[in-house]
Coordinates of C-alpha atoms in Angstrom, one line a residue:
Chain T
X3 CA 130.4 87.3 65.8
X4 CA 128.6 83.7 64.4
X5 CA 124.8 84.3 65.9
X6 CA 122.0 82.2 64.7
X7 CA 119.9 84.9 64.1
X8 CA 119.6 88.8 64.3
X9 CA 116.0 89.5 63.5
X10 CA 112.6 87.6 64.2
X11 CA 112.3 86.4 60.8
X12 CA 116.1 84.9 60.5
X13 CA 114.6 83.2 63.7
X14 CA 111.5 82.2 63.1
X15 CA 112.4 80.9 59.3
X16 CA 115.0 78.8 61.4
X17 CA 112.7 77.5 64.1
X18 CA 110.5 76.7 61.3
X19 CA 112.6 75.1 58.8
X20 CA 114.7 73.2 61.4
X21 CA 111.6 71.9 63.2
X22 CA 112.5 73.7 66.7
X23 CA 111.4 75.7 69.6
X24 CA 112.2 79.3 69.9
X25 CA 113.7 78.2 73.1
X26 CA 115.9 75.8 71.7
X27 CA 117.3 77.9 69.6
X28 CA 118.1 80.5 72.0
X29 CA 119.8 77.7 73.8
X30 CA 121.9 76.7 71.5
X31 CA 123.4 79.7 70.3
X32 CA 124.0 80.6 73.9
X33 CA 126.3 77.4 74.0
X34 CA 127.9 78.8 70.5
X35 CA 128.6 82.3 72.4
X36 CA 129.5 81.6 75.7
X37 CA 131.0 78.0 75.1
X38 CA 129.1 76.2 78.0
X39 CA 127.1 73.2 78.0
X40 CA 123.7 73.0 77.9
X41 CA 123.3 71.9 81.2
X42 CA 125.4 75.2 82.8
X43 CA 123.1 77.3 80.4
X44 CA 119.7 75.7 82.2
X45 CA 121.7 75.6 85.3
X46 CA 121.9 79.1 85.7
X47 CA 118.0 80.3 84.0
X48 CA 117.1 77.4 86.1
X49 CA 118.8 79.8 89.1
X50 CA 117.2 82.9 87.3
X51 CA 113.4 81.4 87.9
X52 CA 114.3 80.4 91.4
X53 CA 115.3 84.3 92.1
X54 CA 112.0 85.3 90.0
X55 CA 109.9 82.8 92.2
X56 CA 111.0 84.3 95.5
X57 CA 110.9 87.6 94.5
X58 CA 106.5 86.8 93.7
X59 CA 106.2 85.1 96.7
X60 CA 108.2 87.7 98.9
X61 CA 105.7 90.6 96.7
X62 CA 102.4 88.3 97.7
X63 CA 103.2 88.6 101.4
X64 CA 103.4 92.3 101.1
X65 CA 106.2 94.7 101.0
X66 CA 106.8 98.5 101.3
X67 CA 108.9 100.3 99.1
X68 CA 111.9 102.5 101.3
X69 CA 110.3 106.2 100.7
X70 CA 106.9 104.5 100.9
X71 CA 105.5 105.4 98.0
X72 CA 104.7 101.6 96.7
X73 CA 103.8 98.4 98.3
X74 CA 100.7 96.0 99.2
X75 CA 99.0 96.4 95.8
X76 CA 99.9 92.6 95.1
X77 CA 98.1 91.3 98.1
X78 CA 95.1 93.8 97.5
X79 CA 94.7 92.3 94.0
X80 CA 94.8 88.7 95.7
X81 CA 92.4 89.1 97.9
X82 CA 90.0 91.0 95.6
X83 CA 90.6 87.7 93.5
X84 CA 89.8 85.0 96.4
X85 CA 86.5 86.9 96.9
X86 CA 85.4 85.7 93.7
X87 CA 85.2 89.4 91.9
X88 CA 87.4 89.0 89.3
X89 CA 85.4 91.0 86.3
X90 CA 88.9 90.6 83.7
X91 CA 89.1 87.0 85.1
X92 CA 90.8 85.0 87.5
X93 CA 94.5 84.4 85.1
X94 CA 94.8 88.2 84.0
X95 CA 94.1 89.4 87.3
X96 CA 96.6 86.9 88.8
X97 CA 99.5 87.5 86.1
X98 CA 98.9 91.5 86.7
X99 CA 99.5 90.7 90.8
X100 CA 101.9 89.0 90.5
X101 CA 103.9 91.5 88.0
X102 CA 103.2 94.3 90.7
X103 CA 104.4 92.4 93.9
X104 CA 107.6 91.6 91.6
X105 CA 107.8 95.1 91.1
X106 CA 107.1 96.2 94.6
X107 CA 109.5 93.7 95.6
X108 CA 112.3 95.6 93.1
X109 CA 111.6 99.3 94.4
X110 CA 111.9 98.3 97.6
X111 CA 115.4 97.0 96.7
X112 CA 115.1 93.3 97.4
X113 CA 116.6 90.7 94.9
X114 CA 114.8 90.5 91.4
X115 CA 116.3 89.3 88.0
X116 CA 115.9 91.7 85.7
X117 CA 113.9 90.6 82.5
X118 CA 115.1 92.6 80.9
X119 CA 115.4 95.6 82.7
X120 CA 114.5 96.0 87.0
X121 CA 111.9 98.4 85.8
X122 CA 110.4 95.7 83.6
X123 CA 111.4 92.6 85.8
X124 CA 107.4 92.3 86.5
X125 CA 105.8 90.8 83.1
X126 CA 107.7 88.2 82.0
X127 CA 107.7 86.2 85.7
X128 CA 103.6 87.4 86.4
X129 CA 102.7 85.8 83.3
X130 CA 104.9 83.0 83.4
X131 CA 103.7 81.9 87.0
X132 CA 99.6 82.9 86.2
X133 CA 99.9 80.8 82.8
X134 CA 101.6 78.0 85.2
X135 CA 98.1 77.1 86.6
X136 CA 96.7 76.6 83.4
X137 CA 98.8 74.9 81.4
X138 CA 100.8 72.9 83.9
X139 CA 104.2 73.4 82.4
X140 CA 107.4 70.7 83.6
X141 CA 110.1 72.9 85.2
X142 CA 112.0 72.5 81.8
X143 CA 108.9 74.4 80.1
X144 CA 109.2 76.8 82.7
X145 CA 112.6 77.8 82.2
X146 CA 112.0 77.6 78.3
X147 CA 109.7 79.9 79.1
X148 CA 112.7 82.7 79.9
X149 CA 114.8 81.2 76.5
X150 CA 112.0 82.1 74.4
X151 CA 111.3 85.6 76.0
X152 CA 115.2 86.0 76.2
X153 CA 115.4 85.6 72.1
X154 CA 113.0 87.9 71.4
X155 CA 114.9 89.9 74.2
X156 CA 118.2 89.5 72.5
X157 CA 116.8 90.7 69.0
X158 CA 115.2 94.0 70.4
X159 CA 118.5 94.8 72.7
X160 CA 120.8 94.6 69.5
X161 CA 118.4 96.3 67.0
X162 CA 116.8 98.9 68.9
X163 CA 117.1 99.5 72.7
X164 CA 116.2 97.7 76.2
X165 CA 116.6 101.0 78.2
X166 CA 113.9 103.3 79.2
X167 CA 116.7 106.3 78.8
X168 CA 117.5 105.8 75.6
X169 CA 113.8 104.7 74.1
X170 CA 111.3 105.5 76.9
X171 CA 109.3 102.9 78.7
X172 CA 108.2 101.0 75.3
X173 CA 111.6 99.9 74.9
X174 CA 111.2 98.4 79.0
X175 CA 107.9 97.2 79.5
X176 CA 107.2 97.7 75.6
X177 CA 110.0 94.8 75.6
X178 CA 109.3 92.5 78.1
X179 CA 105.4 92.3 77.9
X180 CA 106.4 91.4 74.2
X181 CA 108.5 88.8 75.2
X182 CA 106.3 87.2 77.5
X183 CA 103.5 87.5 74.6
X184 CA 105.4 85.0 72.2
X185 CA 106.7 82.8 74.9
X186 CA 103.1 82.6 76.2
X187 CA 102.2 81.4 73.0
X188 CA 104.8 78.8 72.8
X189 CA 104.6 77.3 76.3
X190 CA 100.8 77.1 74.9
X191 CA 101.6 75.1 71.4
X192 CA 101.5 77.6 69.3
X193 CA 104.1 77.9 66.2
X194 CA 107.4 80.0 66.4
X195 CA 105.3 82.3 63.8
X196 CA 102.6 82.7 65.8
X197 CA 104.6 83.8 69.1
X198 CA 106.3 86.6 66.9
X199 CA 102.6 87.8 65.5
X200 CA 101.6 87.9 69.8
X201 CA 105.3 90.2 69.8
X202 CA 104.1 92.2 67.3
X203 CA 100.9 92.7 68.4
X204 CA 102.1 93.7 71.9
X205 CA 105.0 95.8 71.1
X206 CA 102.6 98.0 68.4
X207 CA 100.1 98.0 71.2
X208 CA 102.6 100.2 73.5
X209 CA 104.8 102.4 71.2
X210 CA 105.4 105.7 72.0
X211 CA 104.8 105.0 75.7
X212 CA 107.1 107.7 77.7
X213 CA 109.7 106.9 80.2
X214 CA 108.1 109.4 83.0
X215 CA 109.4 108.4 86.7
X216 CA 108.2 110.1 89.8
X217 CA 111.2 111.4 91.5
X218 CA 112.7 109.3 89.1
X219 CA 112.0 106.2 90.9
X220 CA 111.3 102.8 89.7
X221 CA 108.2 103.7 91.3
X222 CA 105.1 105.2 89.9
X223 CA 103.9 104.5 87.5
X224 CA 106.7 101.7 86.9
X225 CA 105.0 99.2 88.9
X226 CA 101.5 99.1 87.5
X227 CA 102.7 99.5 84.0
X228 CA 104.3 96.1 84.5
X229 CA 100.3 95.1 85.6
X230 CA 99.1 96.8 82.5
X231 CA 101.6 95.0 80.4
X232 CA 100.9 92.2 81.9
X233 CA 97.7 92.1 80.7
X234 CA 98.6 93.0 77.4
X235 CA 100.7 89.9 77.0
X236 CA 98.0 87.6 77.7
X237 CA 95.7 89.4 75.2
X238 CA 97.9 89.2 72.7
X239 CA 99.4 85.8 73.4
X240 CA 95.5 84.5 72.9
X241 CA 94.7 86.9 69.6
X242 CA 98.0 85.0 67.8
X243 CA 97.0 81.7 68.7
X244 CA 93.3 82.3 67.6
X245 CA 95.0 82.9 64.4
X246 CA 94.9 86.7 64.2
X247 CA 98.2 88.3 62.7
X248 CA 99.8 91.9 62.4
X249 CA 100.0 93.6 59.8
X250 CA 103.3 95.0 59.8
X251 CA 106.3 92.6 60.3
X252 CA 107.8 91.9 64.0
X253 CA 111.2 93.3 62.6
X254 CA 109.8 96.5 61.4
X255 CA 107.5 97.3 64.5
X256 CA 111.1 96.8 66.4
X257 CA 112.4 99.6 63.8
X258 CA 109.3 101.8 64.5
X259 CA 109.8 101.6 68.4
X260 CA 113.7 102.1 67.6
X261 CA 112.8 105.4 65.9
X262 CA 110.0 106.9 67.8
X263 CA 112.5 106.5 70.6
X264 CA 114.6 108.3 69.2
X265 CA 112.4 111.0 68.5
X266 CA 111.1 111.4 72.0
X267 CA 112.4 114.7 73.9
X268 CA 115.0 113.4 76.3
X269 CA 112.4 114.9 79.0
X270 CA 110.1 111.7 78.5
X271 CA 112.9 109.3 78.7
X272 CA 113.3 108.8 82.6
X273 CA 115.1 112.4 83.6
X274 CA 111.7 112.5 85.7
X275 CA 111.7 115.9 84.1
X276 CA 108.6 115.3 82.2
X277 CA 104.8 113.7 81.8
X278 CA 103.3 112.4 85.5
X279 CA 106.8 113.3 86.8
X280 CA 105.9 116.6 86.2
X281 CA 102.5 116.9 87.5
X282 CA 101.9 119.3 90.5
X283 CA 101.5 115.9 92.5
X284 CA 105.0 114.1 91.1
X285 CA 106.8 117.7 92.0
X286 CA 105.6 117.3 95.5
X287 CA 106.2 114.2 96.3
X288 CA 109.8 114.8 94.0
X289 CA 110.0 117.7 96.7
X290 CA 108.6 115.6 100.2
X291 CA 111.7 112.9 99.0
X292 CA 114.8 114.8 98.4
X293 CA 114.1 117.9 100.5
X294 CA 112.4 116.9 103.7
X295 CA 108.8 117.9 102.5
X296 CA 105.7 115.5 104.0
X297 CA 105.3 112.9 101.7
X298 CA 103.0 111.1 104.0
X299 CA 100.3 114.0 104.1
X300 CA 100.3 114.1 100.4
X301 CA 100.2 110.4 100.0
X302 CA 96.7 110.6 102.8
X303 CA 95.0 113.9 100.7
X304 CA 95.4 111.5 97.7
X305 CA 93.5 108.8 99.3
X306 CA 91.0 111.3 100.7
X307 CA 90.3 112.7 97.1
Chain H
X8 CA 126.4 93.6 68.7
X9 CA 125.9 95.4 72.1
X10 CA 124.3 92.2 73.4
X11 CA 125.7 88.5 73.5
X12 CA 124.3 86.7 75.9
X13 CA 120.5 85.7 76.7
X14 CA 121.2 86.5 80.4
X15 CA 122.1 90.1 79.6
X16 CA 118.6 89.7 78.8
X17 CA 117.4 87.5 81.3
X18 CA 119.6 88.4 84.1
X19 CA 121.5 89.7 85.7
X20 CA 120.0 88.7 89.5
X21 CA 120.1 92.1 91.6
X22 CA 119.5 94.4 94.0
X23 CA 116.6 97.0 92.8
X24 CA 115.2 99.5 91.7
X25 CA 117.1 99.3 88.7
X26 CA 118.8 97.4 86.3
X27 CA 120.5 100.6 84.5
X28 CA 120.9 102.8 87.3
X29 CA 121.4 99.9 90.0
X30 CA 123.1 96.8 88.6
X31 CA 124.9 98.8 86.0
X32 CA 126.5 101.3 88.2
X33 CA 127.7 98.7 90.7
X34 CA 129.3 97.2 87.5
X35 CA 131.1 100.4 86.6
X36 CA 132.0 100.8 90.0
X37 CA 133.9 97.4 90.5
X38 CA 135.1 97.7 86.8
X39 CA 136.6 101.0 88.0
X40 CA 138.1 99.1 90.8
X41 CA 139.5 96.1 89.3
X42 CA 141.4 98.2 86.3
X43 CA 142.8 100.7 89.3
X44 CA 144.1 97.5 91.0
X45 CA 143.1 97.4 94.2
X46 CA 140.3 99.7 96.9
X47 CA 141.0 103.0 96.1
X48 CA 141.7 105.3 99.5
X49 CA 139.3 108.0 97.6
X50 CA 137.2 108.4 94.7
X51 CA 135.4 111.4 93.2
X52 CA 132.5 110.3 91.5
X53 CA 131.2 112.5 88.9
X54 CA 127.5 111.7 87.2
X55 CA 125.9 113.0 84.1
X56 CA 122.9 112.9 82.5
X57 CA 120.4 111.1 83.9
X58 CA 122.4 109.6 86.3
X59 CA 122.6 112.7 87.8
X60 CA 119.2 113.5 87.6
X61 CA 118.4 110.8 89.7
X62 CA 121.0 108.5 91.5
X63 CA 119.8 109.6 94.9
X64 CA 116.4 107.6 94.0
X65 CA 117.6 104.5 92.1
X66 CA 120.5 104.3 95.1
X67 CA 122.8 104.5 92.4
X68 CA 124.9 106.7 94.6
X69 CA 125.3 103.3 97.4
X70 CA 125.6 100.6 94.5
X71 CA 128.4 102.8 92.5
X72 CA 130.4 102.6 96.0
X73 CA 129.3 99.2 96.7
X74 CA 131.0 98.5 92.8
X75 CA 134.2 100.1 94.3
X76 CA 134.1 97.8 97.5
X77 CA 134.2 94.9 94.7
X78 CA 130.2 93.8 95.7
X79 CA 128.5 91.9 92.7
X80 CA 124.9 93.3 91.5
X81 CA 123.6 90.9 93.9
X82 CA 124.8 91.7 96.5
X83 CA 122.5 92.4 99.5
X84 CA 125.2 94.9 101.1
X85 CA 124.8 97.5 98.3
X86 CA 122.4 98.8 100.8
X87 CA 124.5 99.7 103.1
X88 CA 127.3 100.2 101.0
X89 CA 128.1 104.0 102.3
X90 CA 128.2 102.4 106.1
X91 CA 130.7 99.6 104.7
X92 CA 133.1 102.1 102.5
X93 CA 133.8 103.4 105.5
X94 CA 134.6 100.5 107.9
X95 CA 137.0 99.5 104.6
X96 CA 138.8 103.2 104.7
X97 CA 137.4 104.0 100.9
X98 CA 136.0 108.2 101.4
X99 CA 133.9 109.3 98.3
X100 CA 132.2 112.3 96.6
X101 CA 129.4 112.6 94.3
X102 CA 129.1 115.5 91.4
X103 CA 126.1 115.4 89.5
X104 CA 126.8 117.6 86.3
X105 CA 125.3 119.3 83.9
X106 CA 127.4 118.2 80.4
X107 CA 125.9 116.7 78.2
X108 CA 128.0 113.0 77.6
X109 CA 127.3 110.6 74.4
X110 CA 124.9 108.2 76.4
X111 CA 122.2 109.1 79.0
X112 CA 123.5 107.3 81.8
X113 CA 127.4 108.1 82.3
X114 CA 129.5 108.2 85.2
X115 CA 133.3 109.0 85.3
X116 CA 135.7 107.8 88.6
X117 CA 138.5 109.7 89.6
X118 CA 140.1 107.0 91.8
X119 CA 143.7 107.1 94.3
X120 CA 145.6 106.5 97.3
X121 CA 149.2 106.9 97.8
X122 CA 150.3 104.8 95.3
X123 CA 148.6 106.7 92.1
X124 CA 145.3 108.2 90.5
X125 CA 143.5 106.9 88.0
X126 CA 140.2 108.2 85.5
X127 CA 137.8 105.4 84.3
X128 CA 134.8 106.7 82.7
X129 CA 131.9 104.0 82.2
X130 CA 128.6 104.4 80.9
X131 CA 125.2 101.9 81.5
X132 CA 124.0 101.1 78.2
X133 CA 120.6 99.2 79.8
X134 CA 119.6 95.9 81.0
X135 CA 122.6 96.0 83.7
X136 CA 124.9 95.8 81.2
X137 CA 128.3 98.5 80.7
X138 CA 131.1 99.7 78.7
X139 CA 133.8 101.5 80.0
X140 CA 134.5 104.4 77.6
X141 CA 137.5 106.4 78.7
X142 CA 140.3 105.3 81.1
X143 CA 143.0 108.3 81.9
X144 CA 141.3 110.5 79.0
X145 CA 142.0 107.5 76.7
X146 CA 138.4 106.8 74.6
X147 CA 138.1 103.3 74.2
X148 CA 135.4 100.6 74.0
X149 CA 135.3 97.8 76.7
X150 CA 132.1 96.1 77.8
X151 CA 133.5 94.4 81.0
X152 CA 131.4 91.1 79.5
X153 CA 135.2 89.5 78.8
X154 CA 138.2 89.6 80.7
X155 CA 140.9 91.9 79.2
X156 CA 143.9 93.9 80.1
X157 CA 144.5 97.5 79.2
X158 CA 148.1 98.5 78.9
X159 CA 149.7 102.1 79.1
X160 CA 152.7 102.5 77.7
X161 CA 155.3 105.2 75.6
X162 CA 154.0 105.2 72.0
X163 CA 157.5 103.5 70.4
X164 CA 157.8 100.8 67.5
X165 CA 157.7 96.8 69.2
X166 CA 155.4 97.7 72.4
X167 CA 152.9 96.0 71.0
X168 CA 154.3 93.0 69.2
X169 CA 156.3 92.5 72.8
X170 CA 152.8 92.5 74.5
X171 CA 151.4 90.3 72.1
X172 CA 154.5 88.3 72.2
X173 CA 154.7 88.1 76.1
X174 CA 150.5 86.6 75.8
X175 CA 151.2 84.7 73.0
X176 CA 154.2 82.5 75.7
X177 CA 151.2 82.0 78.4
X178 CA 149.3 80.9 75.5
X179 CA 146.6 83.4 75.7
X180 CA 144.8 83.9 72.8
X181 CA 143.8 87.8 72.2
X182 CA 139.7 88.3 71.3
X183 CA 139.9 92.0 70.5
X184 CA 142.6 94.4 70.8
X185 CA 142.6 98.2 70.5
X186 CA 145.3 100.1 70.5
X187 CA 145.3 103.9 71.1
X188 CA 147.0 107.1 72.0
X189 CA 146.9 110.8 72.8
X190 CA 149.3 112.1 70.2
X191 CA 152.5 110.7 68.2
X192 CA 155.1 109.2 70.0
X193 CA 153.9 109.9 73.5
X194 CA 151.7 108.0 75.6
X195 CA 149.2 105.0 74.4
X196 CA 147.2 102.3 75.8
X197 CA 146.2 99.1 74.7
X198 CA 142.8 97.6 75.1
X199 CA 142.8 93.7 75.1
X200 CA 140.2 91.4 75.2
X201 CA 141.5 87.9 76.0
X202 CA 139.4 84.5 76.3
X203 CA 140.6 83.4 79.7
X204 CA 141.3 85.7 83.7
X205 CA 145.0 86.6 83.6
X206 CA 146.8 85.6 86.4
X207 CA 148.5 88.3 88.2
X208 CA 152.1 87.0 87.0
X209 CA 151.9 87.2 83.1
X210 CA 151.0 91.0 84.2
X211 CA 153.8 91.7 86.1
X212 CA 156.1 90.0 82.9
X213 CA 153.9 92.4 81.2
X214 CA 155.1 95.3 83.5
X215 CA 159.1 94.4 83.2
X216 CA 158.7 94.8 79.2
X217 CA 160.4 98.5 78.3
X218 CA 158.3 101.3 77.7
X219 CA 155.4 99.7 79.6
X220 CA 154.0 102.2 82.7
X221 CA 151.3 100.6 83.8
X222 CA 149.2 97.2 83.3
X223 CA 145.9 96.5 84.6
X224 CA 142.9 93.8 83.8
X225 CA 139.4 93.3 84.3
X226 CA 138.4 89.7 85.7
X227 CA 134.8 88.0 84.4

């Protein structure tokens, strides 16, 4: 198969020598594969941001998750930010809500686009929409915005993995906050080398983090590791365009989170048979799900403690 | 390369929790469906790995049915997909087992009604994206991104140049082709990937060429 690229540096060389965007790139070799024109290509991420838009807005106005385990931590982080308390600052705090009521919105199975994974579907919209009020992006922008993230996306799926059972939740969240990171820092004016040094720097920032469901949800602590990578993204996005760089290459930090993946014991890649899955408190509320236990009382003692 | 598009990536739009155990099992589910042909009458659904640690969770369980009732990852009546399969006539049974299978998430359909039974064994390889790995016992590779056909037939010399032939007269050009079987001169199946939907008469020509016992195809 003709690709025109297979690893961040065959991609960023080309962005580079060619004079393009990440996001260009990305689109044109999805008109290569696929044989569509452009404007059927933005068509349908144009449709993608449209799902990822609703799916904020649906999170913001509060949801609850069917077993009831998640849901409503979006609007409490909105209104802790309209009271002016905001200690991280006002465009974290909003890109973190804004990846949990995506993520509330997913566990309590309403419609979400997966970027790349449901599990993960939190950073890359968060961001996208917090970093909207700053920079004042054009719709086109926007859905550059998920090009960019997809072709850092695309490189990570083929060379190591996008699946929180095969390489814990590194390769999920690990992934996406990544991929938010360089296209933060391209929607911002930064060089294509500069959004894979804010990949890097991400994606080294959260290998070896374990794929560790309650009940094997997409629950907890699914939801606010989305907030958390959130976060990450934008602090990475802003060391790579202050000029700070990684040390080790973009490819080869893919290759580490390949391999420590692969070394993790299949209990810490989401059988919910290990880490807070298998805390006293994950068994019961493992136990209160699938065989009638209270989940309720245990969800009140925690909020008692 | 598993991944070819930038909406496996970004995409596909779905129904939550998740993208593996959600969107990816409604996929194998309506895979399952479209090679069998039409709604199975009944469908034993057996689950491994983590699939079987925790479909009841991810509703894996309502989208794999939901799959079988030809619903698209999107599709808001997933949720209520055990409610539906039965208004449509469609009974099913989950086995979580214990084996241990190649990938992680893996889930294997016995499928059949009156008419026949069938085997398709499918596994989510992440992001909402599939392959289908066995059909009838037969290990193959298809990823359901492409429309293809999959052809049993007796394992004798010209099956497969007829095939090919019988394509090559609707002028449909062949992507990938696979061809396999169970031992010498018995059965064998042929996996083709083909750049366009078939329509449902070059399969039946398909069907009158000797030696050929069953043709089915997958739609995209």
């Amino acid at each position: 198969m003709d690709v025109l690229f297979r690893s961040v540096r065959e991609l960023v060389e080309r962005a580079e020598t060619e004079g393009k965007l990440i996001s260009e790139l990305m689109i044109e070799q999805e008109m290569l594969i696929s044989g569509r024109t452009r404007e059927e290509i933005f068509a349908q991420m144009d449709r993608n941001l449209t799902v990822m838009e609703e799916a904020v807005e649906r999170g913001l106005r509060g949801v609850q998750s069917v077993t009831g385990l998640t849901g409503g931590d979006a609007v409490l982080l909105q209104n802790y930010i309209a009271q002016g308390k905001s200690l991280a600052g006002d465009l974290l705090l909003d890109a973190v809500s804004k990846a949990v009521a995506t993520n509330e919105v997913n566990a309590a199975m309403g419609t979400i686009c997966a970027t790349p994974t449901a599990g993960s579907a939190g950073v890359v919209p968060g961001t996208l929409f917090a970093v909207q009020n700053k920079l004042n992006p054009t719709r086109e922008q926007m859905i550059r915005y998920l090009f960019t993230s997809g072709a850092f996306g695309f490189i990570v799926a083929n060379n190591a993995s996008i699946s929180g059972a095969e390489g814990g939740c590194q390769a999920e969240v690990g992934s996406a906050s990544a991929m938010a990171a360089a296209a933060i820092v391209e929607m911002a004016g930064g060089s294509p080398q500069q959004s894979s040094e804010a990949f890097a720097i991400t994606l080294k920032n959260m290998l070896g983090l374990v794929c560790d469901p309650v009940a094997g949800l997409v629950e907890v602590p699914c939801v606010k590791r989305n907030a958390m990578g959130a976060s990450n993204s934008l602090v990475a996005a802003d060391m790579a365009l202050a000029g700070v760089t990684s040390r080790i290459p973009c490819d080869e930090v893919i290759g580490a989170m390949y391999r420590i993946g692969q070394a993790m014991s299949p209990n810490l890649k989401e059988t919910a048979r290990g880490g807070l899955a298998a805390t006293p408190t994950g068994k019961a509320i493992t136990h209160a799900i699938f065989e009638g236990g209270n989940l309720k009382e245990i969800l009140n003692s925690r909020t008692n403690n | 390369m598993k991944f070819t598009s930038v909406f496996d990536i970004i995409g596909p739009v779905m129904i939550g929790p998740s993208s593996s155990h959600t969107a990816g099992a409604a996929r194998i589910g309506r895979v399952g469906r479209d090679l069998f042909g039409r709604q199975p009458k009944w469908v034993k659904i057996y689950l491994y790995g983590s699939f079987a640690e925790t479909y009841r969770g991810h509703g894996t369980d309502v989208a794999i049915v939901g799959g079988l009732l030809d619903y698209d990852t999107d599709d808001e009546r997933i949720k209520t997909a055990f409610e539906e399969a039965k208004k449509a006539g469609l009974q099913f049974e989950f086995i979580p087992e214990t084996a241990n299978k190649e990938h992680p998430n893996t889930a294997r359909l016995l499928m059949g009604d009156d008419e026949g039974e069938m085997s398709v064994e499918g596994i989510s390889i992440g992001g909402g994206k599939i392959e289908i790995s066995e059909v009838n016992g037969f290990k193959l590779r298809l990823t359901g991104g492409m429309p293809a056909i999959l052809v049993v037939h007796d394992d004798r010399a010209g099956c497969i140049a007829n095939v090919a032939n019988c394509l090559a007269m609707h002028e449909v050009n062949i992507g990938h082709m696979e061809v396999s079987r169970i031992e010498r001169g018995l059965t064998a199946l042929m996996v083709i990937e083909v750049d366009q939907n078939i329509d449902e008469r070059i399969l039946e020509q398909i069907s009158y060429i000797p030696h050929i016992t069953k043709v089915s195809k997958i739609n995209n």
